[in-house]
CSV table of C-alpha atoms in Angstrom, one decimal:
chain,number,residue,atom,x,y,z
S,1,MET,CA,-12.1,-2.1,-9.8
S,2,LEU,CA,-11.4,-5.8,-10.5
S,3,THR,CA,-8.5,-4.8,-12.7
S,4,ALA,CA,-6.9,-3.0,-9.8
S,5,LEU,CA,-7.7,-6.0,-7.5
S,6,ARG,CA,-6.0,-8.4,-9.9
S,7,CYS,CA,-3.1,-6.0,-10.5
S,8,VAL,CA,-2.3,-5.6,-6.7
S,9,ILE,CA,-2.5,-9.3,-6.1
S,10,TYR,CA,-0.3,-10.0,-9.1
S,11,ARG,CA,2.2,-7.3,-8.0
S,12,ASP,CA,2.4,-8.7,-4.4
S,13,LEU,CA,2.8,-12.3,-5.6
S,14,LEU,CA,5.5,-11.1,-8.1
S,15,LEU,CA,7.3,-9.3,-5.3
S,16,ALA,CA,7.1,-12.5,-3.1
S,17,VAL,CA,8.5,-14.6,-5.9
S,18,ARG,CA,11.4,-12.2,-6.3
S,19,ARG,CA,12.1,-12.2,-2.6
S,20,ARG,CA,11.6,-15.9,-1.9
S,21,ALA,CA,13.7,-15.8,1.2
S,22,ASP,CA,11.0,-13.8,3.1
S,23,VAL,CA,8.4,-16.4,2.3
S,24,ALA,CA,10.7,-19.3,3.2
S,25,THR,CA,11.6,-17.9,6.6
S,26,ALA,CA,8.0,-17.9,7.9
S,27,LEU,CA,7.4,-21.4,6.5
S,28,LEU,CA,10.6,-22.8,8.0
S,29,PHE,CA,9.8,-21.1,11.3
S,30,PHE,CA,6.5,-22.9,11.3
S,31,VAL,CA,8.1,-26.3,10.4
S,32,ILE,CA,10.8,-25.9,13.1
S,33,VAL,CA,8.6,-24.7,15.9
S,34,VAL,CA,6.1,-27.6,15.3
S,35,SER,CA,9.0,-30.1,15.1
S,36,LEU,CA,10.5,-28.9,18.4
S,37,PHE,CA,7.6,-30.1,20.4
S,38,PRO,CA,7.9,-33.9,19.7
S,39,LEU,CA,11.6,-33.5,20.5
S,40,GLY,CA,11.1,-31.6,23.7
S,41,VAL,CA,8.1,-33.5,25.0
S,42,GLY,CA,9.4,-37.0,24.2
S,43,PRO,CA,7.9,-39.9,22.3
S,44,GLU,CA,4.8,-40.3,24.5
S,45,ALA,CA,2.2,-41.0,21.7
S,46,ASN,CA,-0.9,-40.2,23.7
S,47,LEU,CA,0.4,-36.9,25.0
S,48,LEU,CA,1.6,-35.9,21.5
S,49,ARG,CA,-1.8,-36.7,20.0
S,50,THR,CA,-3.5,-34.5,22.6
S,51,ILE,CA,-1.3,-31.5,22.2
S,52,ALA,CA,-1.0,-31.7,18.4
S,53,PRO,CA,-3.9,-29.4,17.4
S,54,GLY,CA,-2.9,-26.7,19.9
S,55,VAL,CA,0.7,-26.8,19.0
S,56,ILE,CA,0.1,-26.6,15.3
S,57,TRP,CA,-2.4,-23.8,15.6
S,58,VAL,CA,-0.2,-21.7,17.9
S,59,ALA,CA,2.7,-22.2,15.6
S,60,ALA,CA,0.5,-21.1,12.7
S,61,LEU,CA,-0.5,-17.9,14.5
S,62,LEU,CA,3.1,-17.0,15.2
S,63,ALA,CA,4.3,-17.8,11.7
S,64,SER,CA,1.5,-15.8,10.0
S,65,MET,CA,2.4,-12.9,12.4
S,66,LEU,CA,6.1,-12.9,11.3
S,67,SER,CA,5.2,-11.6,7.9
S,68,LEU,CA,2.6,-9.0,9.1
S,69,GLY,CA,5.3,-6.3,9.6
S,70,ARG,CA,6.2,-6.4,5.9
S,71,MET,CA,2.6,-6.1,4.7
S,72,PHE,CA,2.4,-2.3,4.5
S,73,SER,CA,5.8,-1.1,5.7
S,74,ALA,CA,7.7,-1.6,2.5
S,75,ASP,CA,4.9,0.2,0.5
S,76,HIS,CA,5.0,3.0,3.1
S,77,ALA,CA,8.7,3.4,2.9
S,78,ASP,CA,8.9,3.7,-0.9
S,79,GLY,CA,5.8,5.9,-1.3
S,80,THR,CA,3.7,3.2,-3.1
S,81,LEU,CA,1.2,3.4,-0.2
S,82,GLU,CA,0.5,7.1,-0.9
S,83,GLN,CA,-0.3,6.2,-4.5
S,84,MET,CA,-2.7,3.5,-3.2
S,85,LEU,CA,-4.4,6.0,-0.9
S,86,LEU,CA,-4.8,8.3,-4.0
S,87,SER,CA,-6.0,5.5,-6.2
S,88,ALA,CA,-9.1,5.7,-8.4
S,89,THR,CA,-10.1,2.4,-6.8
S,90,PRO,CA,-11.6,2.4,-3.3
S,91,LEU,CA,-8.9,1.7,-0.7
S,92,GLY,CA,-11.0,-1.1,0.7
S,93,VAL,CA,-10.6,-3.1,-2.6
S,94,ILE,CA,-6.8,-2.6,-2.7
S,95,VAL,CA,-6.6,-3.7,1.0
S,96,VAL,CA,-8.6,-6.8,0.2
S,97,ALA,CA,-6.1,-7.5,-2.6
S,98,LYS,CA,-3.2,-7.1,-0.3
S,99,VAL,CA,-4.7,-9.4,2.3
S,100,ILE,CA,-5.5,-12.1,-0.3
S,101,ALA,CA,-1.9,-11.9,-1.6
S,102,HIS,CA,-0.6,-12.1,2.0
S,103,TRP,CA,-2.7,-15.2,2.7
S,104,LEU,CA,-1.6,-16.9,-0.5
S,105,VAL,CA,2.0,-16.3,0.4
S,106,ALA,CA,2.0,-16.7,4.2
S,107,GLY,CA,-1.2,-18.6,5.0
S,108,LEU,CA,-1.8,-21.2,2.3
S,109,PRO,CA,1.7,-22.8,2.5
S,110,LEU,CA,1.1,-23.4,6.3
S,111,VAL,CA,-2.3,-25.0,5.5
S,112,LEU,CA,-0.7,-27.3,3.0
S,113,ILE,CA,2.3,-28.4,5.1
S,114,ALA,CA,0.4,-28.8,8.4
S,115,PRO,CA,-0.9,-32.4,7.7
S,116,VAL,CA,2.7,-33.5,7.0
S,117,LEU,CA,3.9,-32.0,10.3
S,118,ALA,CA,0.9,-33.5,12.1
S,119,LEU,CA,2.3,-37.0,11.3
S,120,GLN,CA,5.1,-36.3,13.8
S,121,PHE,CA,2.4,-36.2,16.5
S,122,ASP,CA,0.9,-39.5,15.3
S,123,LEU,CA,-2.4,-37.7,14.6
S,124,PRO,CA,-4.9,-40.3,13.1
S,125,GLN,CA,-5.6,-39.9,9.4
S,126,PRO,CA,-9.2,-38.7,9.6
S,127,LEU,CA,-8.1,-35.9,11.9
S,128,LEU,CA,-5.6,-34.6,9.3
S,129,GLY,CA,-8.4,-33.5,7.1
S,130,VAL,CA,-10.2,-31.8,9.9
S,131,LEU,CA,-7.0,-30.0,10.9
S,132,THR,CA,-6.3,-28.8,7.3
S,133,LEU,CA,-9.9,-27.6,6.8
S,134,SER,CA,-9.9,-25.7,10.1
S,135,LEU,CA,-6.6,-24.0,9.1
S,136,LEU,CA,-8.0,-23.3,5.7
S,137,LEU,CA,-10.9,-21.4,7.2
S,138,GLY,CA,-8.9,-19.9,10.1
S,139,THR,CA,-5.7,-18.6,8.4
S,140,PRO,CA,-7.5,-16.0,6.2
S,141,VAL,CA,-9.0,-14.6,9.4
S,142,LEU,CA,-5.5,-14.3,10.8
S,143,SER,CA,-4.4,-12.3,7.7
S,144,LEU,CA,-7.5,-10.0,7.9
S,145,VAL,CA,-7.2,-9.3,11.6
S,146,GLY,CA,-3.4,-9.1,11.5
S,147,ALA,CA,-3.6,-6.5,8.7
S,148,ILE,CA,-5.5,-4.2,11.0
S,149,GLY,CA,-2.7,-4.3,13.5
S,150,ALA,CA,-0.1,-3.9,10.8
S,151,ALA,CA,-1.9,-0.8,9.4
S,152,LEU,CA,-2.3,0.7,12.9
S,153,THR,CA,1.4,0.3,13.8
S,154,LEU,CA,2.6,1.5,10.4
S,155,GLY,CA,5.6,3.9,10.8
S,156,LEU,CA,6.0,3.3,14.5
S,157,ARG,CA,9.4,2.3,15.9
S,158,GLY,CA,9.3,-1.1,17.5
S,159,GLY,CA,6.1,-1.7,15.5
S,160,GLY,CA,6.9,-5.4,15.2
S,161,VAL,CA,6.5,-6.2,18.9
S,162,LEU,CA,3.5,-3.8,19.3
S,163,VAL,CA,1.7,-5.6,16.5
S,164,SER,CA,2.0,-8.9,18.3
S,165,LEU,CA,0.6,-7.3,21.5
S,166,LEU,CA,-2.3,-5.8,19.5
S,167,VAL,CA,-3.1,-8.8,17.3
S,168,LEU,CA,-2.5,-11.9,19.4
S,169,PRO,CA,-5.4,-11.3,21.8
S,170,LEU,CA,-7.7,-10.9,18.8
S,171,TYR,CA,-6.5,-14.2,17.5
S,172,VAL,CA,-7.7,-16.0,20.6
S,173,PRO,CA,-11.2,-16.9,19.5
S,174,VAL,CA,-9.9,-18.3,16.2
S,175,LEU,CA,-7.3,-20.3,18.1
S,176,ILE,CA,-9.9,-21.7,20.6
S,177,ILE,CA,-12.4,-22.7,17.9
S,178,GLY,CA,-9.7,-23.8,15.4
S,179,ALA,CA,-7.9,-26.1,17.8
S,180,GLY,CA,-11.2,-27.1,19.3
S,181,THR,CA,-12.4,-28.4,16.0
S,182,VAL,CA,-9.7,-31.1,15.9
S,183,ASP,CA,-10.3,-32.0,19.6
S,184,MET,CA,-14.0,-32.4,19.0
S,185,ALA,CA,-13.3,-34.7,16.0
S,186,ALA,CA,-10.8,-36.7,18.2
S,187,ALA,CA,-13.5,-37.2,20.8
S,188,GLY,CA,-15.8,-38.5,18.1
S,189,LEU,CA,-18.2,-35.5,18.3
S,190,GLY,CA,-19.7,-33.5,15.5
S,191,VAL,CA,-17.5,-30.8,14.2
S,192,GLU,CA,-20.0,-29.0,12.0
S,193,ALA,CA,-20.8,-26.3,14.6
S,194,HIS,CA,-17.1,-25.5,15.0
S,195,PHE,CA,-16.6,-25.2,11.2
S,196,LEU,CA,-19.6,-23.0,10.9
S,197,LEU,CA,-18.2,-20.8,13.7
S,198,LEU,CA,-14.9,-20.5,11.9
S,199,ALA,CA,-16.7,-19.7,8.7
S,200,ALA,CA,-18.7,-17.0,10.5
S,201,PHE,CA,-15.5,-15.5,11.8
S,202,LEU,CA,-14.2,-15.4,8.2
S,203,VAL,CA,-17.3,-13.8,6.9
S,204,PHE,CA,-17.4,-11.3,9.7
S,205,ALA,CA,-13.7,-10.4,9.4
S,206,GLY,CA,-14.0,-10.3,5.6
S,207,VAL,CA,-16.8,-7.7,5.8
S,208,PHE,CA,-15.4,-5.4,8.5
S,209,ALA,CA,-11.7,-5.8,8.5
S,210,PRO,CA,-11.1,-4.1,5.0
S,211,TRP,CA,-13.0,-1.1,6.2
S,212,ALA,CA,-11.0,-0.9,9.5
S,213,ILE,CA,-7.6,-1.5,7.7
S,214,ALA,CA,-8.4,1.3,5.2
S,215,ALA,CA,-9.3,3.7,8.0
S,216,ALA,CA,-6.1,2.8,9.9
S,217,LEU,CA,-4.0,3.2,6.8
S,218,ARG,CA,-5.4,6.7,6.2
S,219,ILE,CA,-4.6,7.7,9.8
S,220,SER,CA,-1.1,6.2,9.8
S,221,ALA,CA,-0.1,7.8,6.5
S,222,GLU,CA,-0.9,11.4,7.6
W,1,MET,CA,-11.5,24.2,-10.8
W,2,LEU,CA,-9.2,23.9,-7.8
W,3,GLU,CA,-10.1,26.1,-4.8
W,4,ILE,CA,-8.1,26.4,-1.6
W,5,ALA,CA,-10.2,28.1,1.1
W,6,ASP,CA,-8.7,29.5,4.3
W,7,LEU,CA,-6.3,26.6,4.8
W,8,GLU,CA,-4.4,26.2,8.0
W,9,CYS,CA,-1.7,23.5,8.5
W,10,VAL,CA,-0.3,22.5,11.9
W,11,ARG,CA,2.5,20.0,12.1
W,12,GLY,CA,4.0,18.9,15.4
W,13,GLY,CA,2.2,21.7,17.3
W,14,ARG,CA,3.6,24.4,15.1
W,15,THR,CA,1.5,26.4,12.6
W,16,LEU,CA,3.1,26.2,9.2
W,17,PHE,CA,0.7,28.5,7.4
W,18,SER,CA,-2.8,29.7,8.0
W,19,GLY,CA,-5.4,31.7,6.1
W,20,LEU,CA,-4.2,30.4,2.8
W,21,SER,CA,-6.8,31.0,0.0
W,22,LEU,CA,-6.4,30.5,-3.7
W,23,ALA,CA,-8.5,29.7,-6.7
W,24,LEU,CA,-7.3,28.2,-10.0
W,25,ARG,CA,-9.5,28.1,-13.0
W,26,GLY,CA,-7.5,25.6,-15.1
W,27,GLY,CA,-4.7,26.3,-17.6
W,28,GLU,CA,-2.6,27.7,-14.8
W,29,LEU,CA,0.7,26.8,-13.4
W,30,LEU,CA,1.1,27.2,-9.7
W,31,ARG,CA,4.6,27.1,-8.1
W,32,VAL,CA,4.7,26.8,-4.4
W,33,ALA,CA,7.9,28.5,-3.1
W,34,GLY,CA,9.3,28.8,0.4
W,35,ALA,CA,12.2,27.9,2.6
W,36,ASN,CA,12.8,24.3,3.9
W,37,GLY,CA,10.2,23.5,6.4
W,38,SER,CA,7.8,26.2,5.3
W,39,GLY,CA,5.1,23.6,4.5
W,40,LYS,CA,5.4,23.1,0.8
W,41,THR,CA,5.1,19.4,0.9
W,42,SER,CA,2.4,19.6,3.5
W,43,LEU,CA,0.4,22.0,1.3
W,44,LEU,CA,0.7,19.6,-1.6
W,45,ARG,CA,-0.4,16.7,0.5
W,46,ILE,CA,-3.4,18.6,1.8
W,47,VAL,CA,-4.3,19.5,-1.8
W,48,CYS,CA,-4.1,15.8,-2.7
W,49,GLY,CA,-6.2,14.8,0.3
W,50,LEU,CA,-3.4,12.8,2.0
W,51,LEU,CA,-3.3,15.1,5.0
W,52,SER,CA,-6.2,16.8,6.6
W,53,PRO,CA,-5.9,20.5,7.2
W,54,ALA,CA,-6.3,22.0,10.7
W,55,HIS,CA,-8.8,24.4,9.2
W,56,GLY,CA,-10.3,25.2,5.9
W,57,GLU,CA,-10.9,23.0,2.9
W,58,VAL,CA,-9.9,22.1,-0.7
W,59,ARG,CA,-12.6,22.1,-3.3
W,60,TRP,CA,-12.6,20.6,-6.8
W,61,HIS,CA,-15.3,21.9,-9.1
W,62,GLY,CA,-17.0,23.2,-6.0
W,63,GLY,CA,-17.1,20.0,-4.1
W,64,ASN,CA,-15.0,19.3,-1.0
W,65,ILE,CA,-12.3,16.7,-1.9
W,66,ARG,CA,-13.0,15.0,1.4
W,67,SER,CA,-16.4,13.9,0.1
W,68,LEU,CA,-15.4,13.5,-3.6
W,69,ARG,CA,-12.7,11.0,-2.7
W,70,GLU,CA,-12.2,8.6,-5.6
W,71,GLU,CA,-14.0,10.9,-8.0
W,72,TYR,CA,-11.3,13.5,-7.3
W,73,TRP,CA,-8.3,11.1,-7.2
W,74,LYS,CA,-9.3,9.8,-10.6
W,75,GLN,CA,-8.5,13.3,-11.9
W,76,LEU,CA,-5.3,13.8,-10.0
W,77,VAL,CA,-1.7,12.7,-10.6
W,78,TYR,CA,0.6,13.0,-7.6
W,79,VAL,CA,4.3,12.5,-7.8
W,80,GLY,CA,5.6,12.8,-4.3
W,81,HIS,CA,9.0,13.0,-2.7
W,82,SER,CA,9.4,9.3,-2.8
W,83,ASN,CA,9.3,7.7,-6.2
W,84,ALA,CA,6.8,4.9,-5.4
W,85,VAL,CA,9.1,2.7,-7.4
W,86,LYS,CA,9.5,-0.9,-6.1
W,87,ASP,CA,13.1,-2.1,-6.1
W,88,ASP,CA,12.2,-5.7,-7.1
W,89,LEU,CA,10.0,-4.8,-10.1
W,90,THR,CA,11.2,-3.8,-13.5
W,91,ALA,CA,10.7,-0.2,-14.7
W,92,THR,CA,7.9,-1.3,-17.0
W,93,GLU,CA,6.1,-3.3,-14.3
W,94,ASN,CA,6.4,-0.3,-11.9
W,95,LEU,CA,4.9,2.0,-14.5
W,96,VAL,CA,2.0,-0.4,-15.4
W,97,VAL,CA,1.1,-0.9,-11.8
W,98,ALA,CA,1.2,2.8,-11.0
W,99,CYS,CA,-1.1,3.5,-14.0
W,100,THR,CA,-3.5,0.7,-13.1
W,101,LEU,CA,-3.8,2.0,-9.6
W,102,ALA,CA,-4.6,5.4,-11.0
W,103,GLY,CA,-7.5,3.8,-12.9
W,104,MET,CA,-5.8,3.9,-16.4
W,105,LYS,CA,-5.5,1.0,-18.7
W,106,VAL,CA,-2.0,0.9,-19.9
W,107,GLU,CA,-0.4,-1.8,-22.1
W,108,ARG,CA,3.2,-2.9,-21.8
W,109,GLU,CA,4.1,-1.3,-25.2
W,110,GLN,CA,2.7,2.1,-24.1
W,111,ALA,CA,4.7,1.9,-20.9
W,112,CYS,CA,7.9,1.0,-22.8
W,113,THR,CA,7.4,3.9,-25.2
W,114,ALA,CA,6.9,6.3,-22.3
W,115,LEU,CA,10.1,5.0,-20.6
W,116,ALA,CA,12.0,5.3,-23.9
W,117,ARG,CA,10.9,8.9,-24.3
W,118,PHE,CA,12.4,9.5,-20.8
W,119,GLY,CA,15.7,8.1,-21.9
W,120,LEU,CA,15.3,4.7,-20.3
W,121,ALA,CA,15.3,2.7,-23.6
W,122,GLY,CA,17.0,-0.6,-23.1
W,123,ARG,CA,16.5,-0.5,-19.3
W,124,GLU,CA,12.8,-1.3,-19.2
W,125,ALA,CA,13.4,-4.9,-18.1
W,126,LEU,CA,15.9,-4.1,-15.4
W,127,PRO,CA,14.8,-4.3,-11.8
W,128,ALA,CA,14.5,-0.8,-10.4
W,129,LYS,CA,17.2,-1.4,-7.7
W,130,VAL,CA,20.0,-1.4,-10.3
W,131,LEU,CA,18.8,2.0,-11.7
W,132,SER,CA,20.3,5.2,-10.4
W,133,GLN,CA,18.4,7.7,-8.2
W,134,GLY,CA,17.8,9.9,-11.3
W,135,GLN,CA,16.7,7.0,-13.4
W,136,GLN,CA,14.2,5.9,-10.7
W,137,ARG,CA,12.9,9.5,-10.7
W,138,ARG,CA,12.4,9.2,-14.4
W,139,VAL,CA,10.4,6.0,-14.0
W,140,ALA,CA,8.1,7.8,-11.6
W,141,LEU,CA,7.8,10.8,-13.9
W,142,ALA,CA,7.2,8.7,-17.0
W,143,ARG,CA,3.7,8.4,-15.6
W,144,LEU,CA,3.1,12.0,-16.6
W,145,LEU,CA,3.5,11.0,-20.3
W,146,LEU,CA,0.6,8.6,-19.9
W,147,SER,CA,-1.5,11.0,-17.9
W,148,GLU,CA,-2.2,13.7,-20.4
W,149,ALA,CA,-5.9,13.4,-20.0
W,150,VAL,CA,-5.7,14.0,-16.2
W,151,PRO,CA,-6.7,17.6,-15.4
W,152,LEU,CA,-4.6,18.1,-12.3
W,153,TRP,CA,-0.9,17.3,-11.7
W,154,VAL,CA,0.6,17.8,-8.3
W,155,LEU,CA,4.4,17.4,-8.4
W,156,ASP,CA,6.6,17.6,-5.3
W,157,GLU,CA,10.2,18.5,-6.3
W,158,PRO,CA,9.9,16.9,-9.8
W,159,PHE,CA,13.3,18.0,-10.8
W,160,ALA,CA,15.2,16.5,-7.9
W,161,ALA,CA,18.0,14.1,-8.9
W,162,LEU,CA,17.3,14.8,-12.6
W,163,ASP,CA,20.0,15.8,-15.2
W,164,ALA,CA,19.6,18.8,-17.5
W,165,THR,CA,18.1,16.8,-20.4
W,166,ALA,CA,15.4,15.2,-18.2
W,167,VAL,CA,14.6,18.6,-16.5
W,168,ASP,CA,14.0,20.0,-20.0
W,169,CYS,CA,11.8,17.1,-20.8
W,170,VAL,CA,9.7,17.5,-17.7
W,171,GLU,CA,9.5,21.3,-18.2
W,172,THR,CA,8.2,20.8,-21.7
W,173,LEU,CA,5.6,18.2,-20.5
W,174,ILE,CA,4.4,20.6,-17.8
W,175,ALA,CA,4.2,23.5,-20.3
W,176,GLN,CA,2.3,21.4,-22.8
W,177,HIS,CA,-0.1,20.2,-20.1
W,178,VAL,CA,-0.8,23.7,-18.9
W,179,ALA,CA,-1.4,24.8,-22.5
W,180,ARG,CA,-4.0,22.0,-22.8
W,181,GLY,CA,-6.0,23.8,-20.1
W,182,ALA,CA,-5.0,21.6,-17.2
W,183,THR,CA,-3.7,22.7,-13.8
W,184,VAL,CA,-0.2,21.9,-12.5
W,185,VAL,CA,0.9,22.6,-9.0
W,186,PHE,CA,4.5,22.0,-8.2
W,187,THR,CA,7.4,22.9,-5.9
W,188,THR,CA,11.0,23.3,-6.8
W,189,HIS,CA,14.2,24.8,-5.4
W,190,GLN,CA,15.7,25.1,-8.9
W,191,GLU,CA,15.0,27.8,-11.3
W,192,ALA,CA,12.4,26.3,-13.6
W,193,GLN,CA,11.9,27.8,-17.1
W,194,ILE,CA,8.3,26.8,-17.9
W,195,ALA,CA,6.4,28.7,-20.6
W,196,ALA,CA,2.9,29.2,-19.4
W,197,THR,CA,0.4,31.9,-20.0
W,198,VAL,CA,-0.7,32.0,-16.4
W,199,ALA,CA,2.1,31.2,-14.0
W,200,LEU,CA,1.5,31.9,-10.3
W,201,THR,CA,3.9,31.6,-7.5
W,202,ILE,CA,2.8,31.4,-3.9
W,203,ASP,CA,5.4,32.1,-1.3
W,204,LEU,CA,4.7,30.3,1.9
W,205,ASP,CA,7.1,32.5,3.9
W,206,THR,CA,5.4,35.7,3.0
W,207,ARG,CA,2.0,34.2,1.9
W,208,ALA,CA,2.1,36.3,-1.2
W,209,VAL,CA,0.7,35.2,-4.5
W,210,SER,CA,2.6,36.7,-7.5
W,211,CYS,CA,2.2,36.3,-11.2
């Protein structure tokens, strides 16, 4: 079971390395969207500091959604998905592997580059750590929930737009709590409760999403 | 071993076939024949468990494959219409990944040997996108060489895009597998010459089973 998990993660990372352009697009999109705000809003430091967490979080949501379409559609098109459905390993495990690989490729780079981008907003240094940690807990939830939408819209025409309509509302709680964490820290309040909530989202999604993704894939592949 | 009981398949509101029953004991070769659109691929997908039938069930050693799931899939090799070959991976990587997913432990050397036997020697390290259609099909079928212990092969148009040498190679593989007491279910539009003691043909147009 673990062999298959490792094999699928390795395979997806290998594919990402061989198609670097796809990975770079989502990351550059994130960088550009976040950088547009200081240019558009103007150099008003207080305002920038206030909007920073929200802007970075919204940009992270959109950037992580850009790569959702590719998550299963390539495997669906070349028949690999059929082989995954007929695998000796439970589909849930394979799905977890795919989500982990998606997060490593599309989520982790956002987390790592976010503190650098936050400097444009003059975010104080202690808040950079809070922002990074909130994204570290939140982006895996985005990958898990997004994968449900990607699996449901598999093989549909215009699936890309539909997946955003399906998934974005589900991202709302993560966005509120995630951006709220940094706001709380900025106000000098305790952030523990927010972090625990984000962790709870992650555990909840981690337990139930693979099951939902597997069920959706079986339906979409018929 | 494999039992098909009163199967009915409906696609897009049209009944493709109904009341299809068949039992295979092992050591048999079943060829599914029929015109385009008669439901050959659908039947194979139902037998694999990828598609749920409108009525009836497929049983493996007496158990419904819907409840056996991974237990059943462990004993099945399905080579579908599409090759399940990733463009950006090399032939060897493709083969190793496919085998690992099927629950087999395959080393690189074994994969290379299998590819070489399929006439892909020297091309193991090339990305699959530079291989021709026929060569990609060979990569997909090379899995059969490593799946000799798997008791059920379901092959959808295995000879499509293959040249005469490769067709011979696949025919021999199938014949050997059937001789070992395993079951092979396949479809083809070409005339296949496969030596098997029990060779059945089911024609989906007439719903007749002939030897």
